[in-house]
Tab-separated table of C-alpha atoms in Angstrom:
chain	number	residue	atom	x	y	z
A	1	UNK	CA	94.260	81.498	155.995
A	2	UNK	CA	98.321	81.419	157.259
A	3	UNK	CA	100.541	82.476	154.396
A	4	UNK	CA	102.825	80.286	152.778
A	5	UNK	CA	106.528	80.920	153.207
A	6	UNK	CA	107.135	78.558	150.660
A	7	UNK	CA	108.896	79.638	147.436
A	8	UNK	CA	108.171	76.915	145.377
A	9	UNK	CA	106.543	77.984	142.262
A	10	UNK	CA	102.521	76.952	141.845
A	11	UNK	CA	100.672	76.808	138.787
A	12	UNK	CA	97.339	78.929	138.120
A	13	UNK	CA	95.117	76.329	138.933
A	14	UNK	CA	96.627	75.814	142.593
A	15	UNK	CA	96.440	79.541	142.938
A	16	UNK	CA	92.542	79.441	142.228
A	17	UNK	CA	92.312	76.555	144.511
A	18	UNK	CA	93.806	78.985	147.131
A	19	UNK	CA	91.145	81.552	146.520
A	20	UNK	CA	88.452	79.544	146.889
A	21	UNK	CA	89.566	78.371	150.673
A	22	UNK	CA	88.044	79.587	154.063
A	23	UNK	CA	90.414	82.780	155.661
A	24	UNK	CA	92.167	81.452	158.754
A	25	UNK	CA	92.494	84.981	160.592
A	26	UNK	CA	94.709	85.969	162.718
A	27	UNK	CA	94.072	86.443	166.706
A	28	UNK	CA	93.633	90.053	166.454
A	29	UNK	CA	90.746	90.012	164.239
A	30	UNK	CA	89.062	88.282	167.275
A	31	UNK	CA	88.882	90.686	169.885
A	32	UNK	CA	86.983	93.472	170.654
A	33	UNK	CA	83.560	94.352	169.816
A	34	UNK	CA	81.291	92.731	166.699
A	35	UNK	CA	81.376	95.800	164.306
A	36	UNK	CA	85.557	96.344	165.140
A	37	UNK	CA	86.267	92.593	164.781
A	38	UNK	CA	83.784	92.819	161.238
A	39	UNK	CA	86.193	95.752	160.192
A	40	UNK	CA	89.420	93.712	160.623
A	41	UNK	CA	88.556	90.559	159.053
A	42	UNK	CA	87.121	92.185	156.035
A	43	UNK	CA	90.676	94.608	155.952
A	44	UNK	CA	92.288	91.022	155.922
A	45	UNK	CA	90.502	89.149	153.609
A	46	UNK	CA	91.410	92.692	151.261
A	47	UNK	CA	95.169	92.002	151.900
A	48	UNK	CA	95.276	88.685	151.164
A	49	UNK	CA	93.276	89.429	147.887
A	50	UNK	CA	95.770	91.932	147.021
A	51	UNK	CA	98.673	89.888	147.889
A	52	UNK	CA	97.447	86.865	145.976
A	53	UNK	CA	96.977	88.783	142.535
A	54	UNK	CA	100.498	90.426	142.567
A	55	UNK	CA	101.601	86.908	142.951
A	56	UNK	CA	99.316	85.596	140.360
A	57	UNK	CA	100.540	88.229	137.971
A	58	UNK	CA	103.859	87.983	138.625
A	59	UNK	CA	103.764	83.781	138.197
A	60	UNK	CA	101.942	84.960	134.593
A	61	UNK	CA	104.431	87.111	133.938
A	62	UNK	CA	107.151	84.553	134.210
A	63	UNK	CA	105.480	81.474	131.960
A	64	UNK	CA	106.433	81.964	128.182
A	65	UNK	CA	104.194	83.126	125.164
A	66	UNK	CA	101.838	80.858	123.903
A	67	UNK	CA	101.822	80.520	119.872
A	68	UNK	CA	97.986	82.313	120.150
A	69	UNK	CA	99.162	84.838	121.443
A	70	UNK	CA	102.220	85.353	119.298
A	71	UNK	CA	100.118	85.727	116.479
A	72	UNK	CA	97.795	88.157	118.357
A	73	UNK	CA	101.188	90.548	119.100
A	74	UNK	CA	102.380	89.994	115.477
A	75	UNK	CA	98.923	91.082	113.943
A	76	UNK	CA	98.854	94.364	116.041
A	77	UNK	CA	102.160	95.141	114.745
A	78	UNK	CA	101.527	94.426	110.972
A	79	UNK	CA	97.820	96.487	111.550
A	80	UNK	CA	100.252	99.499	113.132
A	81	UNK	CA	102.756	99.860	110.182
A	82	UNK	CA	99.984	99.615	107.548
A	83	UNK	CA	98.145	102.156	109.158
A	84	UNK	CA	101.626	104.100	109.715
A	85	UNK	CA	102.159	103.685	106.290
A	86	UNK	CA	99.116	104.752	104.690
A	87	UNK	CA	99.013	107.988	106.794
A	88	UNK	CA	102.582	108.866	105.876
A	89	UNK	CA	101.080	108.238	102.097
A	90	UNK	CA	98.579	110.580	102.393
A	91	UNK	CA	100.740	113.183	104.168
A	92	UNK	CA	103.207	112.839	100.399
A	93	UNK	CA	100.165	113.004	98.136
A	94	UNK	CA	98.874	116.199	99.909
A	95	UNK	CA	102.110	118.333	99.817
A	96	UNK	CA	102.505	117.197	96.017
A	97	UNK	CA	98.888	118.851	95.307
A	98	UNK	CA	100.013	121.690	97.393
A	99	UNK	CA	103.414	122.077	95.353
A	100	UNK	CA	101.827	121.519	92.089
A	101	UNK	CA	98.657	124.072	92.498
A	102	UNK	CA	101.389	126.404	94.009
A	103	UNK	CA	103.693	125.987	90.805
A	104	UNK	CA	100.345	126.134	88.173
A	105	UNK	CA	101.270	129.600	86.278
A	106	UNK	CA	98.035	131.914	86.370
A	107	UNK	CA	96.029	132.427	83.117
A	108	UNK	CA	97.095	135.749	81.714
A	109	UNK	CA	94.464	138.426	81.576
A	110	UNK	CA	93.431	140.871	79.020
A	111	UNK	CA	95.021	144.108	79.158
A	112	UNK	CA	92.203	146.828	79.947
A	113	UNK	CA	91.960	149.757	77.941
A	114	UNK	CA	93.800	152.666	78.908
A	115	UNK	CA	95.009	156.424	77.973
A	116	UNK	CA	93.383	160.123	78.441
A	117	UNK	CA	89.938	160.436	79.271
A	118	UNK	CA	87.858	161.787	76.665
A	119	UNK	CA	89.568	160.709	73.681
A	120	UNK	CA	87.935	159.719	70.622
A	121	UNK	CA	90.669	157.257	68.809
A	122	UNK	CA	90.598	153.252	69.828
A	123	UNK	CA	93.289	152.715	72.467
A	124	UNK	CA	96.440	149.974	72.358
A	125	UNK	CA	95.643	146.793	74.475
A	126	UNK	CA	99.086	146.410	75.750
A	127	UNK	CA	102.355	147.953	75.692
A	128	UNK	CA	104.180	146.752	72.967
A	129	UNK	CA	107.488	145.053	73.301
A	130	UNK	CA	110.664	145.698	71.641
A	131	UNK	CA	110.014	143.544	68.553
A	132	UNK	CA	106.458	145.003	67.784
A	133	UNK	CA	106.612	147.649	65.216
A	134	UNK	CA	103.240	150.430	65.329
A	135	UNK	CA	104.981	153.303	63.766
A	136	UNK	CA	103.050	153.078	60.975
A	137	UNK	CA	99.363	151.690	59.750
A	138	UNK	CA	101.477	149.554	57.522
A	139	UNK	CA	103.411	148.117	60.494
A	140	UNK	CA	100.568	147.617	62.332
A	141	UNK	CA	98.489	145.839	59.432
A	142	UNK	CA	101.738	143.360	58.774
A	143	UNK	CA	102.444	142.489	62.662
A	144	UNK	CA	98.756	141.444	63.155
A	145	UNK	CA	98.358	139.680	59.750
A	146	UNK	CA	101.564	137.856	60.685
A	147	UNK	CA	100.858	136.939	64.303
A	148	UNK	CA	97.197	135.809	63.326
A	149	UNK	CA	97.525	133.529	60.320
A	150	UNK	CA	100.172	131.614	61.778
A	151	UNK	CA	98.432	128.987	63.648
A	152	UNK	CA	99.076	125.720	64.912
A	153	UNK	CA	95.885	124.257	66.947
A	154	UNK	CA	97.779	121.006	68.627
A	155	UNK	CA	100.240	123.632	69.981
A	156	UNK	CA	97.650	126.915	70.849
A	157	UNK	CA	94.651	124.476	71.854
A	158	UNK	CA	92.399	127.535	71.432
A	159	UNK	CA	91.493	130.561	69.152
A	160	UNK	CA	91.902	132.608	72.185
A	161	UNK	CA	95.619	131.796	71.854
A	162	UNK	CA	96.297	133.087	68.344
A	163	UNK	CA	94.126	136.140	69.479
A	164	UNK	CA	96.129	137.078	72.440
A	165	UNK	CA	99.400	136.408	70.345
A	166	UNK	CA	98.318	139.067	67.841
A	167	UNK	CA	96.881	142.040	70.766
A	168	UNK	CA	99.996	143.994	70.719
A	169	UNK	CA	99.105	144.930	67.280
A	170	UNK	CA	95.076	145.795	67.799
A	171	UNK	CA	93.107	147.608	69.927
A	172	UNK	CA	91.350	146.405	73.042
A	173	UNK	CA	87.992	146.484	71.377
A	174	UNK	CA	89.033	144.786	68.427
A	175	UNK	CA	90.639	142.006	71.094
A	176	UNK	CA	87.133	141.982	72.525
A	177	UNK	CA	85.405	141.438	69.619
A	178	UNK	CA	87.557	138.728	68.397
A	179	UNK	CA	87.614	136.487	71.642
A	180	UNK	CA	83.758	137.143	71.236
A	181	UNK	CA	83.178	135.349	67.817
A	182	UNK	CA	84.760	132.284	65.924
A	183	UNK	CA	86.912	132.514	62.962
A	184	UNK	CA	86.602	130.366	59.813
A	185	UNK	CA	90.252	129.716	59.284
A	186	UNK	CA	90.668	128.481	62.589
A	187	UNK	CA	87.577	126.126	62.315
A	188	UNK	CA	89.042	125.085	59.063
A	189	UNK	CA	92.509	124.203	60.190
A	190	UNK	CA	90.732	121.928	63.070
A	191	UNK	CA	88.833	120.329	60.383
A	192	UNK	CA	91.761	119.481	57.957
A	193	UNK	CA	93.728	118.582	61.570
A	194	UNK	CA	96.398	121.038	60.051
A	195	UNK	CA	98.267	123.949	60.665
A	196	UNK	CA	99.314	127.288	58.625
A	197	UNK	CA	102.308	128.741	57.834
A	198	UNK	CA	102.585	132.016	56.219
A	199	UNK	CA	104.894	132.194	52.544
A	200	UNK	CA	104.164	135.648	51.478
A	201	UNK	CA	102.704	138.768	53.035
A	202	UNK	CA	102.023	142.603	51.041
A	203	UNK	CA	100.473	145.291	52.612
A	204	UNK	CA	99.234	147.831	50.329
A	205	UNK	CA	96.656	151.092	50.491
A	206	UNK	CA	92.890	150.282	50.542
A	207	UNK	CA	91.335	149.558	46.768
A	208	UNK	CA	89.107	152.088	45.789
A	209	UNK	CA	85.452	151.900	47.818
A	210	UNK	CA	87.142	152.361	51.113
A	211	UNK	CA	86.963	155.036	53.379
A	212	UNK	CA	90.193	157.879	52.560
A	213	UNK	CA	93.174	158.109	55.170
A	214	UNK	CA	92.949	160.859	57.623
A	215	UNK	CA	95.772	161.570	60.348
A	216	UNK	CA	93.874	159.218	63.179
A	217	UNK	CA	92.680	156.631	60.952
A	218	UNK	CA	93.772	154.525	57.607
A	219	UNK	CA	93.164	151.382	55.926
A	220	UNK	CA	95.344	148.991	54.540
A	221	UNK	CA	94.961	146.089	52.490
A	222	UNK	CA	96.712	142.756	53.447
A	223	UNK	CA	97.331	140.095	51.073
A	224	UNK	CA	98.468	136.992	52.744
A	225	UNK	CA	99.956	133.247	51.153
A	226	UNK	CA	99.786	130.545	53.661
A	227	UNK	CA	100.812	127.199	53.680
A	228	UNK	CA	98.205	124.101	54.978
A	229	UNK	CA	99.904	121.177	55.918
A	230	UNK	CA	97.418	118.681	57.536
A	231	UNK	CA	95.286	115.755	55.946
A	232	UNK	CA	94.798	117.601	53.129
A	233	UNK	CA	97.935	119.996	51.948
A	234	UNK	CA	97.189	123.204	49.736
A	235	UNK	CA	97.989	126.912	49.556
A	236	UNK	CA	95.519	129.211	50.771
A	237	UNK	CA	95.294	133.046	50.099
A	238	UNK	CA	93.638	135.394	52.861
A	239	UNK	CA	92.692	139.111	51.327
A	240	UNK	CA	92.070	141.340	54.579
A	241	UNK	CA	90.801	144.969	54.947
A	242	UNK	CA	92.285	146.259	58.003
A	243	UNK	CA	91.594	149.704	59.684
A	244	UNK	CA	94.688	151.120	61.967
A	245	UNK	CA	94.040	153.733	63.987
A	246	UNK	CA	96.188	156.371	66.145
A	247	UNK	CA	96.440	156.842	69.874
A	248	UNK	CA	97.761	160.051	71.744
A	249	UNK	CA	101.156	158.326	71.448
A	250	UNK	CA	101.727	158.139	68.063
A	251	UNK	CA	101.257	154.724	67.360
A	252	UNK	CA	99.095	152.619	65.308
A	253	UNK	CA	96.979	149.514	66.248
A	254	UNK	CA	94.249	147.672	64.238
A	255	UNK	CA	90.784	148.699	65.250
A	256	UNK	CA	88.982	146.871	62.601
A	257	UNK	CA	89.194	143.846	60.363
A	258	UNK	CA	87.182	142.647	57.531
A	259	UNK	CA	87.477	139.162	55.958
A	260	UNK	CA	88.789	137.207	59.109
């Protein structure tokens, strides 16, 4: 097959009408023996193959976009930015979980016991801040009292809360026993969807029938007037026997409680 010189343009199908025609081959393919002349016709006919198809692509190259495939490029576009945009997505929604668990303040614990080995009085559960007064049984009795009645369930969402709010004034194993067991004004406030507010507090020596002071251990009675604003609003009185004991620093936290 004799090349064409020509540079006029041909369409696809005169290109595939050029495949399918006999190889004209050139004089040298003709000589020598049969395997060398084999050898050079078939490294001709390869040639010419090649030659032909970087034409053939290059004439493709040159006509203009049909509307099929238009659509076909504009759909693997629009499938490549949703998919870019869903991945950035996910990529925001995982660093905002990772920011928010990072920023999620840590449930506070309860204080373990502590002081001397060996000793025999009820030890504090914390150490007490500036405003908590335990210099005295009376101090002690008042602070808890005071810290304990006052609830507010829509704001503490648990007992626990009102219990941890009133440990600087108790011992650990009061603490304990508290978080242990329910209360009844709590489960009353809950029912009456209410809260209490302390109007009057006393403190007072224990009535008769109660044990006698000694220097590590007294009871105090605590007379309390709260407030109970909630579906139902009334005045309720709480009457609590309280037992403060000392530690080996000279303060006093509640150890016991009866009538909570």
């Amino acid at each position: 097959m004799s090349k064409d010189d020509d540079s006029k343009a041909r369409s696809p199908l005169e290109w595939r009408e050029m495949l399918k025609t006999g190889y004209d081959y050139p004089e040298e393919t003709q000589r020598g023996r049969r395997g060398a002349r084999r050898r050079a016709r078939k490294q001709y006919r390869q040639r010419e193959r090649t030659e032909l198809r970087q034409v053939l692509e290059e004439e493709r190259r040159r006509e203009p976009m049909t509307a099929g495939g238009a659509v076909l490029v504009l759909v693997v576009i629009l499938v490549i930015g949703w998919a870019s945009a869903r991945w950035f997505l996910h990529q925001d929604e995982q660093a905002t979980e990772s920011t928010t668990v990072a920023d999620a303040p840590a449930e506070p614990e309860l204080a373990e016991p502590h002081g001397a080995p060996g000793m025999t009085t009820a030890q504090p559960s914390a150490e007490p801040s500036a405003t908590v007064d335990l210099s005295s049984p009376e101090k002690a009795a008042e602070g808890f009292a005071r810290a304990y009645l006052t609830m507010n369930p829509p704001v503490d969402k648990s007992h626990e809360t009102v219990i941890r709010r009133a440990a600087p004034w108790m011992t650990d194993a009061l603490v304990r026993n508290l978080v242990m067991n329910s209360d009844r004004a709590w489960n009353e406030l809950i029912s009456n969807g209410g809260i209490s507010r302390i109007t009057s507090l006393t403190v007072k020596n224990a009535e008769q029938g109660m044990p006698v002071d000694t220097p590590l251990r007294a009871w105090r009675t605590v007379t309390v007037e709260a407030a109970i604003d909630g579906y139902k609003q009334y005045k309720q009185t709480y009457v609590l026997q309280t037992e403060a004991t000392r530690s080996s620093d000279n303060t006093w936290r509640v150890a016991r409680v009866l009538g909570v």
